[in-house]
Amino acid sequence: MPHQRFQSANIKPRYTKGLISALGVNSAYPRIPWIAAWWSAAFPGFGHMFLGKYLHGFILIIWELVVNSQANLNKGIALSMLGRFEEAKIQINEDWFLLYMAVYVYSIWDSYRCAVEVAKSHVLAEVEDAPVTPSEVTFLMWLFSTKRTRG
């Protein structure tokens, strides 16, 4: 598909390449979906952090820490690596473990899905020659900018 610029100043692009705000730059370039999925497989929430979805990522990280400790998953893994499988079965709380697995799989799937959506919108923004849009300056951002000094 050929790259074309908008001919009229009245037509605005429907998609943006990225968003610049006080919290950082988000979606300025597409991320590879399977890398986001592998980050989520390593630790739920890391894939979302990789994509710039910080709130979702922090919620999943806190969820991982709480539910993992309630399920005694790490103790079960350690005992199974030592070959003490019966003790590992007794140690793991099955109800919490099932909840853990459901959200673990969701975390991997959602980070992959979000990375695919970011890549698609980035391609559409490239076709429309959309700019990277800066955000509005809010009171919080103004506080951040006034605290910095040169020197």
PDB file of C-alpha atoms in Angstrom, residues 67-76 87-101:
ATOM      1  CA  VAL A  67      -2.166 -15.548  44.811  1.00  0.00           C
ATOM      2  CA  ASN A  68       1.187 -17.314  44.450  1.00  0.00           C
ATOM      3  CA  SER A  69       1.769 -17.051  48.185  1.00  0.00           C
ATOM      4  CA  GLN A  70      -1.787 -18.197  48.974  1.00  0.00           C
ATOM      5  CA  ALA A  71      -1.453 -21.224  46.669  1.00  0.00           C
ATOM      6  CA  ASN A  72       1.964 -22.181  48.134  1.00  0.00           C
ATOM      7  CA  LEU A  73       3.051 -22.662  44.549  1.00  0.00           C
ATOM      8  CA  ASN A  74       6.751 -22.022  45.091  1.00  0.00           C
ATOM      9  CA  LYS A  75       6.916 -24.548  47.940  1.00  0.00           C
ATOM     10  CA  GLY A  76       5.198 -27.102  45.718  1.00  0.00           C
ATOM     11  CA  GLU A  87       4.499 -33.558  49.829  1.00  0.00           C
ATOM     12  CA  ALA A  88       4.170 -31.126  46.934  1.00  0.00           C
ATOM     13  CA  LYS A  89       0.565 -32.222  46.322  1.00  0.00           C
ATOM     14  CA  ILE A  90      -0.274 -31.691  49.973  1.00  0.00           C
ATOM     15  CA  GLN A  91       1.448 -28.307  50.069  1.00  0.00           C
ATOM     16  CA  ILE A  92      -0.385 -26.733  47.083  1.00  0.00           C
ATOM     17  CA  ASN A  93      -3.811 -25.215  47.748  1.00  0.00           C
ATOM     18  CA  GLU A  94      -5.844 -26.391  44.740  1.00  0.00           C
ATOM     19  CA  ASP A  95      -8.477 -23.625  44.804  1.00  0.00           C
ATOM     20  CA  TRP A  96      -5.883 -20.847  44.754  1.00  0.00           C
ATOM     21  CA  PHE A  97      -3.824 -22.781  42.196  1.00  0.00           C
ATOM     22  CA  LEU A  98      -6.765 -22.980  39.767  1.00  0.00           C
ATOM     23  CA  LEU A  99      -7.350 -19.245  40.156  1.00  0.00           C
ATOM     24  CA  TYR A 100      -3.643 -18.666  39.581  1.00  0.00           C
ATOM     25  CA  MET A 101      -3.586 -20.703  36.384  1.00  0.00           C
TER      26      MET A 101
END
